[in-house]
Coordinates of C-alpha atoms in Angstrom, one line a residue:
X1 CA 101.0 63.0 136.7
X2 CA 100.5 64.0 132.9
X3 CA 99.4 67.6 132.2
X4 CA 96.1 68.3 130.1
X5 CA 97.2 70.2 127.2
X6 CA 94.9 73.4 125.9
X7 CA 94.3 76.1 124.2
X8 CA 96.8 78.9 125.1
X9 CA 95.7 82.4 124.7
X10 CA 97.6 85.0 122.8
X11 CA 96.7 88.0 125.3
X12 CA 99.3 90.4 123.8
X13 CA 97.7 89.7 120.5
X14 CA 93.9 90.2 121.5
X15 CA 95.2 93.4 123.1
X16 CA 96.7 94.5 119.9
X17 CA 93.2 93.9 118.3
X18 CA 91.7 95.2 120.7
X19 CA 93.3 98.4 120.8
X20 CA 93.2 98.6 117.0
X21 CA 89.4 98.0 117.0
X22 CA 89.3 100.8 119.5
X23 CA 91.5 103.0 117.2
X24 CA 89.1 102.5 114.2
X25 CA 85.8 102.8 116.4
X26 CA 87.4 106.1 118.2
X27 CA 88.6 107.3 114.3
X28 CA 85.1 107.1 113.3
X29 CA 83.5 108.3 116.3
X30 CA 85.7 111.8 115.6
X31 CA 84.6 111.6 111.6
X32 CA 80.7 110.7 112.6
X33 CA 81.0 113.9 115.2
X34 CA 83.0 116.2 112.5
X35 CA 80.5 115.3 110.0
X36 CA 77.5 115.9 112.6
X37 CA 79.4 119.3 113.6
X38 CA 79.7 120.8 109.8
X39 CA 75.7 119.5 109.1
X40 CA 74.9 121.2 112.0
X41 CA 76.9 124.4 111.1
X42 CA 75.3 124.2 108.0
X43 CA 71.9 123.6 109.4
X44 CA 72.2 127.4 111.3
X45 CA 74.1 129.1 108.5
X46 CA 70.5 127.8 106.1
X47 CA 68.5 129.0 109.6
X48 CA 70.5 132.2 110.0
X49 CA 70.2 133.0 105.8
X50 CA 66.3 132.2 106.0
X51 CA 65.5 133.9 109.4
X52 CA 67.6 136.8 107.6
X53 CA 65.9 137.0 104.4
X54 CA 62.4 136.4 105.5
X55 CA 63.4 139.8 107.7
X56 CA 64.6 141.7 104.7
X57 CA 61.3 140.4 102.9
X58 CA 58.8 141.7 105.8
X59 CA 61.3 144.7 105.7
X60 CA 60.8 145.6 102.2
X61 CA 57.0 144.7 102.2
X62 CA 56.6 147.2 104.4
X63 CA 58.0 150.1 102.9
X64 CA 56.1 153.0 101.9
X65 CA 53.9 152.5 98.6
X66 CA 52.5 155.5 96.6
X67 CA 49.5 155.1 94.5
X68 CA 46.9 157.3 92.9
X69 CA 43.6 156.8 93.5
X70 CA 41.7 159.7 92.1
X71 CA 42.3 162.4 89.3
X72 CA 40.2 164.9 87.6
X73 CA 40.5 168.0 85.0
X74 CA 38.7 171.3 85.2
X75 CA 38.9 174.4 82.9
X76 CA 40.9 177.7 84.6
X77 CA 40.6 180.6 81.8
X78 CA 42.4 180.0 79.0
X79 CA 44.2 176.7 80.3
X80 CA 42.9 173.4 82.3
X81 CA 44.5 172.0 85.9
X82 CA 44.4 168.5 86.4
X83 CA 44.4 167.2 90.2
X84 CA 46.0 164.3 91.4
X85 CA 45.1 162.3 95.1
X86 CA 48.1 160.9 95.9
X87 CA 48.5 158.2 98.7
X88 CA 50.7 156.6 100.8
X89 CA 49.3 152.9 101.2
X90 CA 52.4 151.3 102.5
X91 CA 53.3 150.5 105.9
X92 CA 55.8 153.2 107.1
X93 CA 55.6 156.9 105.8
X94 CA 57.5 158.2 103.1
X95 CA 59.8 161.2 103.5
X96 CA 61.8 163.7 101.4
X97 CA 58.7 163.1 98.7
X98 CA 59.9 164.7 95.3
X99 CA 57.2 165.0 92.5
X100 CA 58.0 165.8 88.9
X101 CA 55.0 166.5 86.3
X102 CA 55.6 166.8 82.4
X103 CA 52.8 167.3 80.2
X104 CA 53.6 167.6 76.7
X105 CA 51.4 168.5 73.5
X106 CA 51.6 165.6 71.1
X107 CA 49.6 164.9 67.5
X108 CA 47.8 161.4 66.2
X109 CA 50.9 159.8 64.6
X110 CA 53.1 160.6 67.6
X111 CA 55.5 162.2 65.6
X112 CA 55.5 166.2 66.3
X113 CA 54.9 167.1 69.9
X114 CA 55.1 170.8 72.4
X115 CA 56.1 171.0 76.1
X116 CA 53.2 172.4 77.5
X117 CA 54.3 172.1 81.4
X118 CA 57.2 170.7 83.6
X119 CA 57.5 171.9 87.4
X120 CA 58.9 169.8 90.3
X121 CA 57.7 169.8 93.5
X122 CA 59.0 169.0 97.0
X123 CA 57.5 168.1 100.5
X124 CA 59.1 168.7 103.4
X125 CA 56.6 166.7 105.4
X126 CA 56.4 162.7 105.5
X127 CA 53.6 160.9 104.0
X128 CA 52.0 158.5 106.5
X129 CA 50.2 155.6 106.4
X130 CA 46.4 155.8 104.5
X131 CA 47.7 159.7 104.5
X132 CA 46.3 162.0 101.4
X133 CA 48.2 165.0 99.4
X134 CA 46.6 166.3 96.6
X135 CA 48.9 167.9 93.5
X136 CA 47.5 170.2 91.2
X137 CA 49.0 170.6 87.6
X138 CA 48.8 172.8 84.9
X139 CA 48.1 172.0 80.8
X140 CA 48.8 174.9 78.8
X141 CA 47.4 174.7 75.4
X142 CA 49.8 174.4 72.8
X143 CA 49.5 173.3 69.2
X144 CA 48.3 169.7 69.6
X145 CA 45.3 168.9 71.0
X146 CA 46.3 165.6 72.8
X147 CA 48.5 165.9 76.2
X148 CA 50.4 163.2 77.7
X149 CA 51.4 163.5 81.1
X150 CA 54.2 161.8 83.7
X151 CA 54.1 162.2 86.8
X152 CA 57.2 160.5 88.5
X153 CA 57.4 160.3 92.3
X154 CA 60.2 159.6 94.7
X155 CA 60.1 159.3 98.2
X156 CA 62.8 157.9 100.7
X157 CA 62.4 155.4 103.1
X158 CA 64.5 155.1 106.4
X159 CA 64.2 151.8 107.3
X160 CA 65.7 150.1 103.8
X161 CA 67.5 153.7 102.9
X162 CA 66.4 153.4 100.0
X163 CA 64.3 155.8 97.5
X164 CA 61.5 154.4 95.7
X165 CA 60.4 155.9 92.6
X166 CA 56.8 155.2 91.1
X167 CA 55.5 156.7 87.1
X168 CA 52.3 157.6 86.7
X169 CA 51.2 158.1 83.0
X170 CA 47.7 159.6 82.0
X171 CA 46.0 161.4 79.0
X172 CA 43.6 164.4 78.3
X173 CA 42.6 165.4 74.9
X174 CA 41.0 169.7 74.6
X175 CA 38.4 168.7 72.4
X176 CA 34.5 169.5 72.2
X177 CA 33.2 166.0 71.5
X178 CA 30.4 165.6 73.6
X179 CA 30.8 162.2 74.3
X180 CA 34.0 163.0 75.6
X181 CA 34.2 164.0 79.6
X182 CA 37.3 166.6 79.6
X183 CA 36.8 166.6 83.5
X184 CA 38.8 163.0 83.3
X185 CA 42.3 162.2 82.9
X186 CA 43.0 158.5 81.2
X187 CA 45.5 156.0 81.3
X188 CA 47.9 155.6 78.7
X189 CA 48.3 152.9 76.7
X190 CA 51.6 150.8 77.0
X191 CA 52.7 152.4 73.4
X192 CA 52.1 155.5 74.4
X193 CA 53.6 155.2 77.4
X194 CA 56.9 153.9 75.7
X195 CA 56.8 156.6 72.8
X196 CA 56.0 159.2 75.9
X197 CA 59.3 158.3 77.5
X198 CA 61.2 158.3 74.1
X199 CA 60.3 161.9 73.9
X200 CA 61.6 162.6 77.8
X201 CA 64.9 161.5 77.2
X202 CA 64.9 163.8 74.1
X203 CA 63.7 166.5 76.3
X204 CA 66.5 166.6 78.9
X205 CA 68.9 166.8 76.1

């Protein structure tokens, strides 16, 4: 009886393939999952930097935040006071608050100027939210009849530990125009306010 001839098949070889097919899917399963791993890492690292930065934003937008909301002048004798509402309109209060006022006598050109007044004062107290101080400063009449005055402010806050610092400029002129209101303190102008702090440096020399 003859024997059909076929088609032998080459197990040992298919296994071979087989197993290197396996190798190469297995390979690429551990450099898909590596890949998938470090995105993923990198995914909560972005996370983690956002989550902390948005923190340190709300942090720092609720510090503490002088402003001044009111001033006025009036006449004491044979020199004028000038009086300051200063306010806290930050979040959190302000401690260790340190205010500096410099008033100096200056003439039209800029040129020639007088310290009338410099003092420094300290408050033990914090500043709370929406809370009110008022500071009270003194222009002594010297040879020019325009005054500039800075009025620096620093407080500490102990959230950030960081102190703040805010400048104030203003002007006042001791004349007897009648159109001018001598119970008012103005703004500066942004070239006075530079020439103002030219002269401060020169002062502390």
């Amino acid at each position: 009886m003859a024997i059909k001839k076929g088609f032998k098949m080459n197990w040992e070889v298919i296994s071979s393939v087989g197993s290197f097919i396996s190798s190469i899917a297995a390979i690429t399963a551990i450099v898909i999952g590596i890949y998938q791993y470090r995105s993923t890492i990198d995914r909560t690292d972005k996370q983690i930097a956002y989550l902390e930065s948005e923190k340190n934003q709300k942090t720092e937008e609720n510090r503490p935040l002088i402003t001044i909301p009111k001033s006025y002048a009036a006449g004491i004798k044979d020199y004028w006071q000038f009086k300051l509402d200063i306010e806290n309109i930050g979040v959190r209060p302000a401690y260790d608050m340190e205010i500096e006022s410099t008033v100096i006598s200056i003439d039209d050109h800029f040129e020639n100027y007088e310290l009338s007044d410099k003092v420094t004062y300290k408050y033990a107290n914090p500043i709370s939210k929406n809370t009110i101080i008022s500071f009270i400063g003194n222009i002594y009449f010297k040879k020019y009849d325009t005054y500039f005055i800075n009025v620096s402010i620093k407080y500490y806050d102990t959230i950030t530990a960081k102190i703040y610092k805010d400048d104030f400029f203003f002007k006042w002129k001791n004349v007897t125009d009648k159109d001018y209101n001598k119970n008012i303190i103005y703004g500066m102008l942004a070239d006075e306010r530079d020439k103002f702090n030219e002269i401060k440096i020169h002062l502390k020399r």
